Coordinates of N, CA and C in Angstrom, one line a residue:
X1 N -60.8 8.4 10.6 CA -59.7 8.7 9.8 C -58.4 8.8 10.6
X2 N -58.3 9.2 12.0 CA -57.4 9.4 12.8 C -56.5 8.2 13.1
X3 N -57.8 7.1 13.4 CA -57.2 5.7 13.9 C -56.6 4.8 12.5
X4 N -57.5 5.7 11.4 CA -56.0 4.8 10.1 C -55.3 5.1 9.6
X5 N -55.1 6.5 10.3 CA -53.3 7.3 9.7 C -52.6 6.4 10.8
X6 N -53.2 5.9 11.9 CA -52.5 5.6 12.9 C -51.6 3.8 12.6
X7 N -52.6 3.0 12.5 CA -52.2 2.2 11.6 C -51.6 1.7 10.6
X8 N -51.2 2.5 10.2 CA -50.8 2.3 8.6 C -49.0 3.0 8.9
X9 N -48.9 4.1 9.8 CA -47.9 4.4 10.2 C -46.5 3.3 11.2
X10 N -47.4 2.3 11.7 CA -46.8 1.7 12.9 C -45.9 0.7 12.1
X11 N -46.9 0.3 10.9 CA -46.1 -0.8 10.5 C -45.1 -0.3 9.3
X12 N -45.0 0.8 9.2 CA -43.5 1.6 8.4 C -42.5 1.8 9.1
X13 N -43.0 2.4 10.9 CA -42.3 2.1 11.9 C -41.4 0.9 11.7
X14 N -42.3 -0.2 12.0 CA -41.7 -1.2 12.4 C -40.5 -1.6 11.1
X15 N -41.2 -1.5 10.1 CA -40.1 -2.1 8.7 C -38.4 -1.6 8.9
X16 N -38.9 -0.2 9.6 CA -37.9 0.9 9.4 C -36.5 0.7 10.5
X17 N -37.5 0.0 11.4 CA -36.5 -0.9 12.6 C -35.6 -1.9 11.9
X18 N -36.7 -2.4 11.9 CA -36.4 -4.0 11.1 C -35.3 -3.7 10.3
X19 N -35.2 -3.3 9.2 CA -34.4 -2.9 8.4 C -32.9 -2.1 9.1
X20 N -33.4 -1.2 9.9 CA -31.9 -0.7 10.3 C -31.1 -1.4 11.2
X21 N -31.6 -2.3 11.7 CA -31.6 -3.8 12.7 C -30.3 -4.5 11.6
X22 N -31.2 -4.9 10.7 CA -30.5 -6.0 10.0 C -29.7 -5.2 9.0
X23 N -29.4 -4.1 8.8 CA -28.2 -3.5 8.6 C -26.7 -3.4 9.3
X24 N -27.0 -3.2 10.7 CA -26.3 -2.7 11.7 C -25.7 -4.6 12.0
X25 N -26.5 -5.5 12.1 CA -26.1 -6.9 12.0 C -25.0 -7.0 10.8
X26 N -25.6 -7.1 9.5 CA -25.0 -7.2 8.2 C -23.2 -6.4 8.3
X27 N -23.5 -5.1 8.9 CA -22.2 -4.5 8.8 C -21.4 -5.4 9.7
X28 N -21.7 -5.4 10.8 CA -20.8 -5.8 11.8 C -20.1 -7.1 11.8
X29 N -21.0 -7.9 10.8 CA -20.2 -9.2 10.4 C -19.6 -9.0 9.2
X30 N -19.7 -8.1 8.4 CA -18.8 -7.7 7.4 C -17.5 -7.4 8.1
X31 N -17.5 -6.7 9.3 CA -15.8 -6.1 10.1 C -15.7 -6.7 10.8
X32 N -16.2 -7.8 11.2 CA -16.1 -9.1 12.2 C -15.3 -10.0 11.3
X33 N -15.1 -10.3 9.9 CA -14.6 -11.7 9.6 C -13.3 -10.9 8.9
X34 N -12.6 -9.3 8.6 CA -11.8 -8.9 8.1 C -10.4 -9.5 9.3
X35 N -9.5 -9.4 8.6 CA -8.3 -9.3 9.6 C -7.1 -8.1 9.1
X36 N -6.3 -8.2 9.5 CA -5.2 -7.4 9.3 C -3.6 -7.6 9.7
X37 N -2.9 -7.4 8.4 CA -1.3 -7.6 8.6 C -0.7 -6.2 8.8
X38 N 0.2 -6.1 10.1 CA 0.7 -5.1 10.2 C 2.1 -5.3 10.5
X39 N 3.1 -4.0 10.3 CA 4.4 -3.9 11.2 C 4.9 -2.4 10.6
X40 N 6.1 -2.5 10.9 CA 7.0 -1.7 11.1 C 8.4 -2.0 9.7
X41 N 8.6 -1.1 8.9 CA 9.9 -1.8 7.9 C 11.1 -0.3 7.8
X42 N 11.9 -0.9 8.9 CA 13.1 0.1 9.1 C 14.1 -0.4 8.1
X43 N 15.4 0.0 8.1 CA 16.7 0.4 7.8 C 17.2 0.0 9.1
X44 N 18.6 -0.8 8.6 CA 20.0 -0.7 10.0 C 20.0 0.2 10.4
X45 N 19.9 1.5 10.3 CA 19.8 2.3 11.3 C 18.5 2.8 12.1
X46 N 17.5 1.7 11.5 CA 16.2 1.8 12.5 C 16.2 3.1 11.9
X47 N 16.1 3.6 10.9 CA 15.3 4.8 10.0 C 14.0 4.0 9.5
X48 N 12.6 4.9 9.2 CA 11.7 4.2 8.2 C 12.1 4.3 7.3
X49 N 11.5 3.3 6.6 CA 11.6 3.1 5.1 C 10.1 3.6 4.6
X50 N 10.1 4.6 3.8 CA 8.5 5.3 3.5 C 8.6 5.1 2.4
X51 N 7.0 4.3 1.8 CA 6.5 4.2 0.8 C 7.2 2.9 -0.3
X52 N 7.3 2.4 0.7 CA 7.7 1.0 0.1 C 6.5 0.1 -0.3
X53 N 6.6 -0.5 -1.3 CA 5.7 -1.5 -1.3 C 5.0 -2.8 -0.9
X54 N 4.2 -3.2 -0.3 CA 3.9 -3.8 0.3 C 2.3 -4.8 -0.4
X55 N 3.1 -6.0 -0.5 CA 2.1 -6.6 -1.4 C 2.0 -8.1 -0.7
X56 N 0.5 -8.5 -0.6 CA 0.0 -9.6 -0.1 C -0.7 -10.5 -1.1
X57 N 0.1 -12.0 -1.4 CA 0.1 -12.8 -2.6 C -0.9 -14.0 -1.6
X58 N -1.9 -14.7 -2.7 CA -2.6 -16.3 -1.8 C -1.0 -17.1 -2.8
X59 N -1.0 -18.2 -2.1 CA -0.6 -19.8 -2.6 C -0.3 -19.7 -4.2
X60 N -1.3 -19.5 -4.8 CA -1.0 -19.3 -5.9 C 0.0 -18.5 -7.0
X61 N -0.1 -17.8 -6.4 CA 1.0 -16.2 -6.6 C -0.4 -15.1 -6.6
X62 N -0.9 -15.0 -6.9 CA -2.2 -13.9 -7.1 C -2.6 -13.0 -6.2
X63 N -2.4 -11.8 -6.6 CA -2.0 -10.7 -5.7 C -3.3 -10.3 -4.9
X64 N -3.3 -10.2 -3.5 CA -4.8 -10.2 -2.5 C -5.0 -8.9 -2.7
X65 N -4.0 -8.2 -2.0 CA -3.9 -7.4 -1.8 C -2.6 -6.3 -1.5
X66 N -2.6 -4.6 -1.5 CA -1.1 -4.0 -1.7 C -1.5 -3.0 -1.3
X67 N -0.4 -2.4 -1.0 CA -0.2 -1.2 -0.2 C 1.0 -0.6 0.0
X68 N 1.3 0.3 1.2 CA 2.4 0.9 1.2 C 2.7 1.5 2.6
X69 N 3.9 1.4 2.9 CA 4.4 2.1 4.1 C 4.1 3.4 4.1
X70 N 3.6 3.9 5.5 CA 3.8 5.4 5.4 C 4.9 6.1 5.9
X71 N 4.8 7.2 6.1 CA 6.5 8.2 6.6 C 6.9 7.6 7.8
X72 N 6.4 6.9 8.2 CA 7.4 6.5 9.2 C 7.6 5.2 9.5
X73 N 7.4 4.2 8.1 CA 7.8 2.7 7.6 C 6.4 1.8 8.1
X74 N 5.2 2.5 8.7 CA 4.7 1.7 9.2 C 3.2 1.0 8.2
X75 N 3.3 -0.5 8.4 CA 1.8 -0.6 7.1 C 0.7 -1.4 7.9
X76 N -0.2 -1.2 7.6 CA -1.3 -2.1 7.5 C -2.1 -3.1 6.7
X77 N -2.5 -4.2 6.3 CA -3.0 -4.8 5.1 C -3.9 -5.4 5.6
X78 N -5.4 -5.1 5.3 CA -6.4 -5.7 5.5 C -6.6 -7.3 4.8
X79 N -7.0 -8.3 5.1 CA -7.1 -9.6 4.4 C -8.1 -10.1 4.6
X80 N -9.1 -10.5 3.2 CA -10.3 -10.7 3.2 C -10.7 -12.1 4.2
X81 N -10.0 -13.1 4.4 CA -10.3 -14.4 5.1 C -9.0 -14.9 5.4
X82 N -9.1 -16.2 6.3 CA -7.9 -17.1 7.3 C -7.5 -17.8 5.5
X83 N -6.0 -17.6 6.1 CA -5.5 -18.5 4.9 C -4.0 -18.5 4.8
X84 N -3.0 -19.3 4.2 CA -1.8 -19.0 4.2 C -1.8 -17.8 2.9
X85 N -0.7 -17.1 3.4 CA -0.5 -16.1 2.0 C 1.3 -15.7 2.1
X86 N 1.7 -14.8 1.3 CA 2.9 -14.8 0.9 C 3.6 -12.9 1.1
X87 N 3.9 -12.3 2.5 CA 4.3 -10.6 1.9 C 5.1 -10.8 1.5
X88 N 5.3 -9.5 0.7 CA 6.5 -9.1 -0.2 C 6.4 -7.7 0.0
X89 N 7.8 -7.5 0.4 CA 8.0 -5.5 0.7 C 9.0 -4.8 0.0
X90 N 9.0 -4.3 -1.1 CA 9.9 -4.2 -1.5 C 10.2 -2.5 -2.2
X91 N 11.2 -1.7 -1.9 CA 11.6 -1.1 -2.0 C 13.4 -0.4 -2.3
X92 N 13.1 0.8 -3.6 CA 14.3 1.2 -4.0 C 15.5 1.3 -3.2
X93 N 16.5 0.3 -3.6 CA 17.9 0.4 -2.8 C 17.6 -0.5 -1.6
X94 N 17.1 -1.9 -1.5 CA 16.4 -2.6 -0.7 C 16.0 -4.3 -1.2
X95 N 16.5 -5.2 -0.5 CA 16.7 -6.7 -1.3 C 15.0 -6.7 -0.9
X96 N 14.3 -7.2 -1.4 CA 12.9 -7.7 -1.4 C 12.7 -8.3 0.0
X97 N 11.8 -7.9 0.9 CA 11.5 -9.1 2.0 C 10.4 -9.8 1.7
X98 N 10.7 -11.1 1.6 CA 9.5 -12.1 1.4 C 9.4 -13.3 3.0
X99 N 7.9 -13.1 3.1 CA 8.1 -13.7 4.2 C 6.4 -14.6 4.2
X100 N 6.4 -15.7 4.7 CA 4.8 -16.4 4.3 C 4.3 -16.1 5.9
X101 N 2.6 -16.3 5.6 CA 2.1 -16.0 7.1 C 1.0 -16.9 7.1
X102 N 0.6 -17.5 7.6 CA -0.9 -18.2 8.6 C -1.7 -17.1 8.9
X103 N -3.1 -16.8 8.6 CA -3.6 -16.1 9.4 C -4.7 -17.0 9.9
X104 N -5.2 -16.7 11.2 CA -6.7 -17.7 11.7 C -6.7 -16.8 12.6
X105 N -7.9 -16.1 11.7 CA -9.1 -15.5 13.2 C -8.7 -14.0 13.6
X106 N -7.4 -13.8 13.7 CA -7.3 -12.5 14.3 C -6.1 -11.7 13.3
X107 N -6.2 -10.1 14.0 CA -4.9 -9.6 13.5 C -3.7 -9.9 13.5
X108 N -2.6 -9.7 12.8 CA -1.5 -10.3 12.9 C -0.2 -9.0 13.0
X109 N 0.5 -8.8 13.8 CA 1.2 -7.6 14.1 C 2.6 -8.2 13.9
X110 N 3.8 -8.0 13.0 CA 4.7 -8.5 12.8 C 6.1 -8.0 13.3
X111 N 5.6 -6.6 14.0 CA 6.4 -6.1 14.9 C 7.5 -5.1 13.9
X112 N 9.1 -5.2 14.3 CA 9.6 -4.4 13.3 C 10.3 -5.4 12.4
X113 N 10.2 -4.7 11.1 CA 10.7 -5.9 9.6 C 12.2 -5.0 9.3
X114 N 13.3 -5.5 9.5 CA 14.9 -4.9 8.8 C 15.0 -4.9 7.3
X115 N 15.0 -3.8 6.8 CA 15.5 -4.4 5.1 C 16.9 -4.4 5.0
X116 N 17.1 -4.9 4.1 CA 18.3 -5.0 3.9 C 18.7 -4.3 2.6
X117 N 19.8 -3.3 2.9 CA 20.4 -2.2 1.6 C 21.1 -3.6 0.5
X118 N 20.4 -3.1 -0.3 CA 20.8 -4.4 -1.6 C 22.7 -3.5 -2.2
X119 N 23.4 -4.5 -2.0 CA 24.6 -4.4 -2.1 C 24.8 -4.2 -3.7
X120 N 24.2 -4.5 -5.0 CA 24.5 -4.5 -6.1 C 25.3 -2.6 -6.6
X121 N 26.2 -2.7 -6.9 CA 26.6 -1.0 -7.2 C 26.6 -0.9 -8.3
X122 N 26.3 0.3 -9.0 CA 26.3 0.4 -10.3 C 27.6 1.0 -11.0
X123 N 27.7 0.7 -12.5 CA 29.6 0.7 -12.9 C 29.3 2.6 -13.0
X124 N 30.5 3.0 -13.1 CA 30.3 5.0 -13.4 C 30.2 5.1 -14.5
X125 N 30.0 6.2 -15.4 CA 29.8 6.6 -15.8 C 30.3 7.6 -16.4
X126 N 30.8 7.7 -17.8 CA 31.6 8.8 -18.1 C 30.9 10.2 -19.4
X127 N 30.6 11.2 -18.8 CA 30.0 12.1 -19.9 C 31.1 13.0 -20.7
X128 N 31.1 12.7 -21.7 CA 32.0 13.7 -22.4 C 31.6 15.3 -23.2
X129 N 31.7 15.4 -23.8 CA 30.8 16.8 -24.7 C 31.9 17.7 -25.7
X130 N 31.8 17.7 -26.7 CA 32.7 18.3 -27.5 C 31.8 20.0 -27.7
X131 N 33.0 20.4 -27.9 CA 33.0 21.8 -28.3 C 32.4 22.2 -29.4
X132 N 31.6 22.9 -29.5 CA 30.8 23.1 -31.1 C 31.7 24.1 -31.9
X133 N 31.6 23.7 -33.4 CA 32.8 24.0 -34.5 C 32.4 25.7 -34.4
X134 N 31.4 26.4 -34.1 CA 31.0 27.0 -34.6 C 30.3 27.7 -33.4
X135 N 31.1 29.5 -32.9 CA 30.5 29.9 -31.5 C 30.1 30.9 -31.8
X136 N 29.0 32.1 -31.7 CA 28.7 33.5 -32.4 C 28.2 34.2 -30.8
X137 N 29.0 35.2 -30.5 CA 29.2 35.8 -29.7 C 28.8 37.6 -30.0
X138 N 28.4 38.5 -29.0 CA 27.7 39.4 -29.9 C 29.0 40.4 -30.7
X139 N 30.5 40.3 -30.4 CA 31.4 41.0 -31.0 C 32.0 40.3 -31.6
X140 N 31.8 38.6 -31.8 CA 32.8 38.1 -32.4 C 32.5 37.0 -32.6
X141 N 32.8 36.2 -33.8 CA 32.1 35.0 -34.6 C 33.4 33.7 -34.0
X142 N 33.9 32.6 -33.3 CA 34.5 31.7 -33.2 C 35.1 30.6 -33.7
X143 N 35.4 30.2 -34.1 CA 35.8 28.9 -34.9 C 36.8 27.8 -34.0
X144 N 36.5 26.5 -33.4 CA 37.1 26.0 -33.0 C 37.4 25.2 -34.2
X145 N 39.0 24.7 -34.4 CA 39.6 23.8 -35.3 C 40.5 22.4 -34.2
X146 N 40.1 23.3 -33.2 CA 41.3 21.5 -32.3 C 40.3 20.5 -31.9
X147 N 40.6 19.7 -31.4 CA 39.9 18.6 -30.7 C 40.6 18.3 -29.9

């Protein structure tokens, strides 16, 4: 009975290899064929720009993938496969940066990206507010008649 617990165990063993084997393969070629777009998206004064948008288009227009700068302008964008594609970064008070990329094979580090403060100003604005005909105060009832 000893020698068929024994048996019967070795080859669960072995599955259990086997299997975590060709797991440990499987993943590793899953993070072997990723790549990644990165950089830096300052302001003229080399301030970050945080929380800008940051979107990765194929050829087609069709959006891969998106993301966002963090507090200190910096992003990353993972890209499922080698291919031409299209960034787009775009952020409030900021002209859109569009810029196309090649990727083959490896990460792609784009170093630092300048936006540029979109120059459009908006016209002012004028609030006015009229006086109400009618004010009740706790000693005394009001009546405005001018304008």
């Amino acid at each position: 009975m000893g020698s068929r617990h024994l048996c019967t165990t070795q080859p669960n063993n072995l599955m259990k290899s086997f299997f975590t084997a060709l797991a440990v393969l499987c993943t590793t070629a899953l993070f072997a064929q990723s790549r990644a777009v990165s950089g830096t998206y300052l302001d003229a004064e080399s301030q970050p720009i945080p929380l800008a948008n940051v979107l990765l288009s194929d050829t087609a227009g069709t959006l891969v993938k998106a993301g966002a700068t963090d507090m200190d302008g910096a992003f990353r964008v993972v890209v499922p496969k080698d291919g031409l594609y299209q960034l787009a970064i775009t952020a409030i008070g900021f002209k859109a940066f569009v810029q196309e990329l090649e990727l083959v094979g490896a990460d792609l580090d784009l170093g630092t990206l300048a936006g540029v403060p979109d120059a459009e100003v908006l016209g002012s604005a004028e609030i006015t507010a009229k006086k109400p005909l009618v004010s009740v105060d706790p000693d005394k009832t009001v009546l405005n008649v001018a304008e």
